[in-house]
Coordinates of C-alpha atoms and ligand atoms in Angstrom, one line a residue:
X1 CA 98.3 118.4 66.2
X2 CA 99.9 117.6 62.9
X3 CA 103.9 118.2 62.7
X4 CA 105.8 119.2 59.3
X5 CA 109.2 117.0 59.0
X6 CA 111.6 119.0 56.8
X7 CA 114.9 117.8 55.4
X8 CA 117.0 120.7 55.2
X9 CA 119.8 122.0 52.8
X10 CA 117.7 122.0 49.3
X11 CA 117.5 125.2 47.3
X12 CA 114.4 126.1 46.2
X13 CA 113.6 127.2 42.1
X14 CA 110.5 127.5 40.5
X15 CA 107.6 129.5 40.6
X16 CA 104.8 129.5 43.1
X17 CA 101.3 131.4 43.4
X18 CA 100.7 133.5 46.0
X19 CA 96.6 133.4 47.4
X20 CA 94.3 135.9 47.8
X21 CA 94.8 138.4 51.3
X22 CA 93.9 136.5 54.9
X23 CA 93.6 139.8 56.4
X24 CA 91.2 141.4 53.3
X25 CA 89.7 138.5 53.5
X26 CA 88.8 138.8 57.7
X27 CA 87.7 142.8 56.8
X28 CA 85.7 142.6 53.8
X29 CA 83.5 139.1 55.1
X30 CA 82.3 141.5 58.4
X31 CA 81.2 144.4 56.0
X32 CA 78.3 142.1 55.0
X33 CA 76.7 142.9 57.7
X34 CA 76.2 146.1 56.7
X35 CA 74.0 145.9 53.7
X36 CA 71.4 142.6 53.2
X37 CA 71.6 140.5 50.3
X38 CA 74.1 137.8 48.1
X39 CA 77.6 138.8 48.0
X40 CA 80.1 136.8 45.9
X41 CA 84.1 136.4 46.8
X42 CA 87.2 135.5 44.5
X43 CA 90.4 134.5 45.0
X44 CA 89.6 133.7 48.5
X45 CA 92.0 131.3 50.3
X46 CA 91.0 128.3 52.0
X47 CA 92.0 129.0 55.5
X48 CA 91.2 127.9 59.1
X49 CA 90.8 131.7 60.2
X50 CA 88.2 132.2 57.2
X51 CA 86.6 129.1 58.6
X52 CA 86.1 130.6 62.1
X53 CA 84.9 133.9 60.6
X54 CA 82.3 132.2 58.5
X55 CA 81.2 130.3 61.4
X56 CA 81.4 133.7 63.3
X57 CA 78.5 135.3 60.7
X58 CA 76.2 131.7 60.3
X59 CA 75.6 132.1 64.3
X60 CA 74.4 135.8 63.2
X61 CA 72.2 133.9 60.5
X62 CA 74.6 134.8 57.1
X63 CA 74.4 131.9 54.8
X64 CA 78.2 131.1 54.5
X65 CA 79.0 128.8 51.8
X66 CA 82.7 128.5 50.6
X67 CA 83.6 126.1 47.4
X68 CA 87.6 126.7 46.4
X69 CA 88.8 129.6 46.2
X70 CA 84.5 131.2 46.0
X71 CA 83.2 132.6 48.8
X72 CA 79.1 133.4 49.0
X73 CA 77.4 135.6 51.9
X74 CA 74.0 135.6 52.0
X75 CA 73.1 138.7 54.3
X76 CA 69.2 138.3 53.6
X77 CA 68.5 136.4 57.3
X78 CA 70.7 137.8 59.9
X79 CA 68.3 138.1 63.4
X80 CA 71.4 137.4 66.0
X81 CA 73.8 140.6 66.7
X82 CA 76.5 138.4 69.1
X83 CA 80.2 137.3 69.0
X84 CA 80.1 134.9 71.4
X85 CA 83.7 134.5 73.4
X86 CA 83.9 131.0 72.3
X87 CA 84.4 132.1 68.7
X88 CA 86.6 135.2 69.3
X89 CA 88.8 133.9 71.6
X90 CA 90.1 131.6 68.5
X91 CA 90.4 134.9 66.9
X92 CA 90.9 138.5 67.5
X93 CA 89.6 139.8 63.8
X94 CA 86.1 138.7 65.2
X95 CA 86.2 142.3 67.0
X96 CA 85.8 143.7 63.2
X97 CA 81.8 142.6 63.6
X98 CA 81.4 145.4 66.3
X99 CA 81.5 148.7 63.4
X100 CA 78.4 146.7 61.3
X101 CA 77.0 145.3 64.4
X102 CA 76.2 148.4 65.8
X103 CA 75.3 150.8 62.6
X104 CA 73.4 148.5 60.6
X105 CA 71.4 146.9 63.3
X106 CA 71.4 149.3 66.3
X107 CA 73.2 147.0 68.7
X108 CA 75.8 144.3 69.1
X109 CA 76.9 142.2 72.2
X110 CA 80.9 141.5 70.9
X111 CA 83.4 139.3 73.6
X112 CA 86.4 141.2 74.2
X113 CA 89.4 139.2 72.6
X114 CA 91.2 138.1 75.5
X115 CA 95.0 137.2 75.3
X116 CA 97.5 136.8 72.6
X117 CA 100.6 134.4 72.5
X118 CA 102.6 137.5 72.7
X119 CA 101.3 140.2 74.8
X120 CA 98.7 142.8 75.2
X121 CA 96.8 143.6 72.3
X122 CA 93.9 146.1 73.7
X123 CA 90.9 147.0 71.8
X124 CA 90.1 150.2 73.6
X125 CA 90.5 152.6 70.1
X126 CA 87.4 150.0 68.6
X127 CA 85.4 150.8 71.4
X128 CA 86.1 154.7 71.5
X129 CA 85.6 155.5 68.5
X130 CA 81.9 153.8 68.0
X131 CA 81.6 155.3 71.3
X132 CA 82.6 158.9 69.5
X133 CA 80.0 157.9 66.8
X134 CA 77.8 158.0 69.4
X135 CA 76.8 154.4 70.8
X136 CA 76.2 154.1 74.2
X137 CA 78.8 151.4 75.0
X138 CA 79.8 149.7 78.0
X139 CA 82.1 146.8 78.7
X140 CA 80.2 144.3 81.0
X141 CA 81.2 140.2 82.3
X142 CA 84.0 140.5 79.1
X143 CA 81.4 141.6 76.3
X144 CA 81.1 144.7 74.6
X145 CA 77.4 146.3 74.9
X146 CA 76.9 148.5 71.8
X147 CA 73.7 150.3 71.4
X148 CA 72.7 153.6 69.1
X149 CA 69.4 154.6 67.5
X150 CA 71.4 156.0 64.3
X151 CA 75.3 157.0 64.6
X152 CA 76.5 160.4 64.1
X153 CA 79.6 161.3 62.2
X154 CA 82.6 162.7 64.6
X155 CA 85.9 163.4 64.3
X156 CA 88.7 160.7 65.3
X157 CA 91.9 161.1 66.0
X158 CA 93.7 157.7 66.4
X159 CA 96.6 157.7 69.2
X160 CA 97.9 154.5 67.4
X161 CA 97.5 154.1 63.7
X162 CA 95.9 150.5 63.9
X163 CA 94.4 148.2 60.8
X164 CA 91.2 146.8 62.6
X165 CA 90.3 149.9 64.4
X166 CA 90.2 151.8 61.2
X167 CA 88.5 149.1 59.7
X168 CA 85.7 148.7 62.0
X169 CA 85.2 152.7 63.1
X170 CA 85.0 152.6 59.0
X171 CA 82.3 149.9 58.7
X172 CA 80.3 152.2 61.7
X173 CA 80.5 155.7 59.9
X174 CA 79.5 154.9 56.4
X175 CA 76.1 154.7 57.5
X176 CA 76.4 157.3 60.2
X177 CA 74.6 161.0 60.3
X178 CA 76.9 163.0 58.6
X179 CA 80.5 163.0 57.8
X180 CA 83.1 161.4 60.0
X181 CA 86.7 162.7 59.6
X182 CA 89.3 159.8 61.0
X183 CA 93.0 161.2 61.4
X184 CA 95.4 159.0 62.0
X185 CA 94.5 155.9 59.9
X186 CA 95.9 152.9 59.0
X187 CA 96.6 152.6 55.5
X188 CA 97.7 149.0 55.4
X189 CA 96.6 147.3 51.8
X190 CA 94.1 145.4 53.1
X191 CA 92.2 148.7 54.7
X192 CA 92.3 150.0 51.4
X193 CA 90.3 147.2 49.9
X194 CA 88.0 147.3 52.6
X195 CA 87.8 150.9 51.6
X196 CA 87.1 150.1 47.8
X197 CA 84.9 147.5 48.6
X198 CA 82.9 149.9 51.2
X199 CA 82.5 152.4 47.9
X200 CA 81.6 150.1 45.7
X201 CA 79.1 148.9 48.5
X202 CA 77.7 152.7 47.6
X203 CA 79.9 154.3 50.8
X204 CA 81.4 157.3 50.5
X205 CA 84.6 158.1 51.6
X206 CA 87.4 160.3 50.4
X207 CA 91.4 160.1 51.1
X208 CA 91.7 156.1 49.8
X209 CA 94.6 154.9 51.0
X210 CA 96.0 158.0 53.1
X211 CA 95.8 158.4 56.9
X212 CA 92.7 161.4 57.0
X213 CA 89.4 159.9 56.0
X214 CA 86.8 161.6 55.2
X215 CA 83.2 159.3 55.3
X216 CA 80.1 160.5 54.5
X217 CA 77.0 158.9 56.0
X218 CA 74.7 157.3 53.5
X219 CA 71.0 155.8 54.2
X220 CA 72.0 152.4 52.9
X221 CA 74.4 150.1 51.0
X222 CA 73.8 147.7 48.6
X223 CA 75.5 144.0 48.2
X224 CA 78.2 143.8 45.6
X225 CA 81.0 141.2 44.4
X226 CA 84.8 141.2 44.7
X227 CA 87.5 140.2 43.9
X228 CA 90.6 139.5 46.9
X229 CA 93.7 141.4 46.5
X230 CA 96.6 138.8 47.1
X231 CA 98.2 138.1 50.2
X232 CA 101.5 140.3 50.6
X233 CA 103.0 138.3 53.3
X234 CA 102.5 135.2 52.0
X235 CA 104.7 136.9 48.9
X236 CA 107.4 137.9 51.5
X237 CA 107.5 134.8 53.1
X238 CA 108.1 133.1 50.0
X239 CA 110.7 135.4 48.6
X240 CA 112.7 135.2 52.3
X241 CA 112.6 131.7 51.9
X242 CA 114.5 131.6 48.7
X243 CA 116.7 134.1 50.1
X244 CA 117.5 131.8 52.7
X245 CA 118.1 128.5 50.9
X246 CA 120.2 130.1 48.2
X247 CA 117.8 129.6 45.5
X248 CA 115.9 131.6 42.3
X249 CA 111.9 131.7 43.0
X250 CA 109.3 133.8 40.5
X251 CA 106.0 134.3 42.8
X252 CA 103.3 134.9 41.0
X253 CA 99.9 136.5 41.7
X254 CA 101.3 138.8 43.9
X255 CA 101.4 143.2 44.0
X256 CA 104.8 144.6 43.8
X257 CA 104.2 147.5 44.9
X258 CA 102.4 145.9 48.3
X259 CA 106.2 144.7 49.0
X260 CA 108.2 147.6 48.6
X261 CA 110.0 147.7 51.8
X262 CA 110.3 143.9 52.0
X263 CA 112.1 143.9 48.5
X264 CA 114.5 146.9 49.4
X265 CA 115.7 144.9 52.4
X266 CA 116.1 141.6 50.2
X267 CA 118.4 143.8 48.0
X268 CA 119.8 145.7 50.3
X269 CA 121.1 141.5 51.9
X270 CA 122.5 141.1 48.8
X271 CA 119.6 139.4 46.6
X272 CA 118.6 140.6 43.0
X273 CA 115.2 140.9 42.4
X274 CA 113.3 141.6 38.7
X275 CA 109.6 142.6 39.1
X276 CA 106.5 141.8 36.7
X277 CA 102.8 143.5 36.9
X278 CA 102.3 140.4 38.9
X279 CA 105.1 138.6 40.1
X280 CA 108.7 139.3 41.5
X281 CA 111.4 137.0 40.8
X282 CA 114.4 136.5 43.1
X283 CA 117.8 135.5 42.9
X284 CA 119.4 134.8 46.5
X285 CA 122.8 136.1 47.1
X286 CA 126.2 134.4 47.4
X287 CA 126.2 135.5 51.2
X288 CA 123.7 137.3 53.0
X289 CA 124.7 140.8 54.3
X290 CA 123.3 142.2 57.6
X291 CA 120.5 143.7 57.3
X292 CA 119.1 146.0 60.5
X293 CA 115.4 146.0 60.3
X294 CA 113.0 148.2 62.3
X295 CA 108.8 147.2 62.0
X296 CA 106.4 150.3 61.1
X297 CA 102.9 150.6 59.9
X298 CA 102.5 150.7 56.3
X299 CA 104.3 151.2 53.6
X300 CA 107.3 150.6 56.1
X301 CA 108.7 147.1 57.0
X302 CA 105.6 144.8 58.2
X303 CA 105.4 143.1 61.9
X304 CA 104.2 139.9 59.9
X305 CA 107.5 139.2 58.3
X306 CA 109.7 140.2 61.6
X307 CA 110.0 136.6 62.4
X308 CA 110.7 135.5 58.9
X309 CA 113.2 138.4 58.7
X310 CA 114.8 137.4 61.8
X311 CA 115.2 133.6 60.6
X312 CA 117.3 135.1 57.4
X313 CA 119.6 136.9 59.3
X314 CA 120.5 133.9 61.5
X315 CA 123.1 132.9 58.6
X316 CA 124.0 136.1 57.3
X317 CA 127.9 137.4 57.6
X318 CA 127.7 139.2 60.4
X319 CA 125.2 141.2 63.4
X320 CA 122.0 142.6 62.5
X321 CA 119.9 143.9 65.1
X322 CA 115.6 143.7 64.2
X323 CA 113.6 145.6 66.3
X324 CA 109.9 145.6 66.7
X325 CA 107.9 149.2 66.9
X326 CA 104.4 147.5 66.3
X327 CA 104.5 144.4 69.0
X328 CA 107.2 145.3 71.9
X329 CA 107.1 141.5 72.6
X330 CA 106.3 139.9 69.5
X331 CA 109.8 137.2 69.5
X332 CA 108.3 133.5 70.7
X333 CA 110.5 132.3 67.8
X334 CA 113.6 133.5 69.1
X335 CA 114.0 130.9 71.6
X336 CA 113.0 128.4 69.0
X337 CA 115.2 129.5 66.3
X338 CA 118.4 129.5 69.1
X339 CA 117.7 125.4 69.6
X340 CA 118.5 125.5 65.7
X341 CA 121.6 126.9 66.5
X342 CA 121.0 130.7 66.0
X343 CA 122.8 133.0 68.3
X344 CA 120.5 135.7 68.9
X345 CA 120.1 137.8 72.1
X346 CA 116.5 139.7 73.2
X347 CA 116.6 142.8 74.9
X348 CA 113.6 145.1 75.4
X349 CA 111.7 145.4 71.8
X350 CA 115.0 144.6 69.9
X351 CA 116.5 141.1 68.9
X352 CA 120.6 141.2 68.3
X353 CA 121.3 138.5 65.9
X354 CA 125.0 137.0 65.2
X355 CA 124.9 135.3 61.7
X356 CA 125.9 132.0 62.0
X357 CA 127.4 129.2 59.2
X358 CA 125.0 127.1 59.4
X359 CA 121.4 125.9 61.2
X360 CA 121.6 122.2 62.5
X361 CA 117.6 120.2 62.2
X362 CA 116.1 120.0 65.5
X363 CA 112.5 119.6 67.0
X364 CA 110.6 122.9 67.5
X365 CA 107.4 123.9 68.9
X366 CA 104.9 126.9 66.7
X367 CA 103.6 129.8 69.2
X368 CA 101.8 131.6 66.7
X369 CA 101.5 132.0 62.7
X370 CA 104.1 133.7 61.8
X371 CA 106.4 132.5 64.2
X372 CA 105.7 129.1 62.8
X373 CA 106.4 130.4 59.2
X374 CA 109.7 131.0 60.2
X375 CA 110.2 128.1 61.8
X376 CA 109.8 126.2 58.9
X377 CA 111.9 129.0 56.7
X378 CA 114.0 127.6 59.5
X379 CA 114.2 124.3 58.8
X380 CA 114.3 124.5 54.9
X381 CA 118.1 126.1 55.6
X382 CA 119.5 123.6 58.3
X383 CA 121.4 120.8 58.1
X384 CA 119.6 117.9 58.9
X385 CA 116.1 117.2 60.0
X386 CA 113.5 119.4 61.6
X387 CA 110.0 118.9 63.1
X388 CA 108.0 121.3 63.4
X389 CA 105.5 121.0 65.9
X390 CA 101.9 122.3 66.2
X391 CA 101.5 123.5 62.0
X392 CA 97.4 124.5 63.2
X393 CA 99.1 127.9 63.8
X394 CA 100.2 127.6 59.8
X395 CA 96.9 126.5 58.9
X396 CA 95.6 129.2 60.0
X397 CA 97.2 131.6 57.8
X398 CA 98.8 129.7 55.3
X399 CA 96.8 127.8 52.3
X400 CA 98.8 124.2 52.1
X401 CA 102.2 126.2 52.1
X402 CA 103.9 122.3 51.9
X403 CA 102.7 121.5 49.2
X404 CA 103.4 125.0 47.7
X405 CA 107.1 124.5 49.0
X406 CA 107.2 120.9 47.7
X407 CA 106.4 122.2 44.2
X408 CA 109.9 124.5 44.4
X409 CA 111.8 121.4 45.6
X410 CA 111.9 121.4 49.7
X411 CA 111.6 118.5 51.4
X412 CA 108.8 118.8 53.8
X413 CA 105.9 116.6 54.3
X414 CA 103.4 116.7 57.0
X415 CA 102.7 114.2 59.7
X416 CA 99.1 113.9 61.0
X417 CA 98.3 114.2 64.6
X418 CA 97.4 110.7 64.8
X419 CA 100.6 109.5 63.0
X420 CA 102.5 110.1 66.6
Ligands
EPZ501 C1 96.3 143.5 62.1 O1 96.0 143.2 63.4 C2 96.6 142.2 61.4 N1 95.5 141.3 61.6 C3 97.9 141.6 62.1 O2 98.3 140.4 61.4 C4 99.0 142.6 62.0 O3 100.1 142.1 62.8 C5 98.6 144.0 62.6 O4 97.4 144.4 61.9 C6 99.6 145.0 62.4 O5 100.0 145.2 61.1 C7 94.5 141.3 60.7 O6 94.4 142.1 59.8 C8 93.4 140.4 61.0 P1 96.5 146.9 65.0 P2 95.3 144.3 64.4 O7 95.2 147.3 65.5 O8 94.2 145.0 63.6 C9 97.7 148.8 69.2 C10 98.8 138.1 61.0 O9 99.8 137.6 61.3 N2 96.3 148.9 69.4 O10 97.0 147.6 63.7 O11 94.9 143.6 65.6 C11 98.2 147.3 69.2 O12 98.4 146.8 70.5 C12 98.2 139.2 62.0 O13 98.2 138.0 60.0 C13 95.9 149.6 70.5 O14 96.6 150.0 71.4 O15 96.5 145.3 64.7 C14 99.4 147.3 68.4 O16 100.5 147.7 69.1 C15 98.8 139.1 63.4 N3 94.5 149.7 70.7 C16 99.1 148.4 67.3 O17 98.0 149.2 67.8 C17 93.6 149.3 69.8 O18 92.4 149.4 70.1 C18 98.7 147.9 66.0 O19 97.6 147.0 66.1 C19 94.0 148.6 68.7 C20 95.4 148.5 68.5

């Protein structure tokens, strides 16, 4: 129950390092499943949600050892093929065991996810399309019940265009009967690594990084290393919060090219930006311009940097309006960000926000990751003090992101639970 305490009003220079991907990292540990043997990770973050995931595969029998930023899988032992609701329900990405589960070992016994602090977030294209690959599955006391001799290829057309069903229909087909054609895919960056990864595993699948897939079967997959791909919204989240205090940040480590619609909005507001083959440097503008921002799968405007988004546009000279296509109900910050003095009104999937002068410090309570993150992007702009309450949500996502703020002058510091 730690609380971050910022003093507000500082503007942030320097440069910071961005870490390797959360959500690569949540794909790639799962396809380990799929092929026995020693597997070696780089530039892996050290994160609660990688954490959960690696206790997710020990109960399955993977040796899981994590030292820095190394990760090692050892694949040689799994004998259990169950995500047991105690570990999904602290996290939906445990759903991406199902795919390996069920075409590696014949059968998986997966919990359905459960809620989410904002709204319904179903997992019925998972289940169709290993059911379209031919598993017999039914959904029984909250548990998926997966079951299939050998899979056969099909073709799937996605209703939704959505990262872990992609990801874990993927991990099921590459060692299906034949060759699967997905339409529809996701084609997010961290599905694209999955998909490299998946090759080098000896998959084969063609259309990398476009929505048609095209996977054909193979007997067997061997263990390989990698290396992560950086975390893009960590990047974002970084650059906003320059943008926000009025301050010149270089972050390093990062993929331009990942942040393209994040950077043309941070222009478009007014900010000059200057890119490297692995950093982008940012200069914040004089004033912030309105900016109206609509969320889309990828390469548009990510759902994981709405809320940061939103928490720039509180001060900017005049209305903005940021609407959500991915999450209809994805704005717990809003009334958060209002007791810092935003004026900002919700209707349906849209949020209408009135820039403001200036934020005032206040206490505020985290709902979920991102939300937090602006909160605390929050924070670093207002006048005054802020707390921020419940930071696990941060944790989860975020590898020590005070200490990485600290280093480009903010005033924050955490408080331990125990401390009050
Ligand atoms: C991934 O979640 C990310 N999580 C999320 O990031 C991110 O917000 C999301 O993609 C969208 O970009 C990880 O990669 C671990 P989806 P995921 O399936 O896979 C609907 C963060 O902050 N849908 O692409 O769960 C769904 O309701 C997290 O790091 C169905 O209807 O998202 C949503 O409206 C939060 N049925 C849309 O698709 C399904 O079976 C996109 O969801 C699956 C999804």
């Amino acid at each position: 129950m730690d609380k971050f305490i910022i003093e507000g009003g500082k503007k942030l220079h320097g440069h910071v390092s961005v870490s390797g991907s959360k959500n690569a990292a949540l794909a790639l540990m799962p396809a380990t499943l799929l092929a026995s043997g020693k597997y070696h990770f780089k530039n892996v973050p050290v994160l609660r949600d990688l954490t959960t995931m690696g206790r997710l595969l020990s109960l399955m029998g993977v040796d899981v050892s994590q030292e820095g930023h190394s990760l090692s899988l050892n694949t040689f032992r799994v004998n259990k093929f169950e995500a047991p609701y105690e570990q999904v329900k602290k996290m939906r990405a445990s759903v991406y065991v199902l795919g390996p589960l069920v075409a590696r070992y014949g059968h998986a016994k997966v919990s359905l996810p459960g809620g989410c602090a904002w709204g319904p977030r179903p997992v019925n294209l998972h289940i169709e399309g290993v059911r379209k690959l031919g598993a017999d599955v039914n959904v029984k006391g909250g548990y998926i019940l997966a079951r299939a001799k050998r899979l056969k290829a099909a073709k799937i057309n996605f209703t939704v265009s959505s990262v872990g069903a992609t990801g874990n229909v993927m991990m099921a087909a590459v060692l299906a009967r034949g060759t699967t054609l997905i339409n529809n895919a996701a084609m997010e960056p961290e599905i694209v690594a999955l998909e490299h990864f998946l090759v080098k595993m000896g998959a084969r699948i063609d259309g990398i990084g476009t929505s048609r897939l095209e996977i054909e079967g193979v007997d067997q997959l061997h263990p390989v290393d990698e290396n992560l791909i950086p975390d893009r919204i960590e990047a974002a989240t970084f650059l906003i919060a320059a943008a926000l205090t009025g301050g010149t940040v270089t972050v390093e480590n990062c993929k331009p090219v990942h942040l393209s619609a994040v950077m043309s909005k941070l222009e478009e507001s007014g900010a000059f930006l200057q890119t490297g083959d692995s950093s982008i440097t940012i200069r914040a503008p004089k004033s912030i311009r309105p900016v109206n921002v609509t969320t889309e799968i990828y390469p548009g405007f990510p759902t994981d940097v709405q809320a940061q988004w939103l928490t720039l546009m509180t001060i900017a000279r005049g209305t903005s309006k940021i609407t959500d296509s991915i999450y209809f109900d994805r704005f717990k910050h809003v009334p958060e960000l209002i007791r810092l003095g935003a004026d900002i009104m919700l209707e349906k999937n849209s949020a209408t926000v009135k820039g403001v002068g200036k934020l005032a410090g206040a206490k505020v309570m985290s709902t979920d990751l991102r939300a937090s993150a602006c909160l605390v992007l929050a924070g670093l702009a207002a006048h005054g003090t802020t707390e921020v309450l419940r930071v696990y949500h941060l944790d989860r996502g975020y590898e020590s992101i005070e200490r990485k703020l600290h280093q480009l002058g903010a005033r924050i510091r955490r408080v331990s639970g125990k401390e009050f």
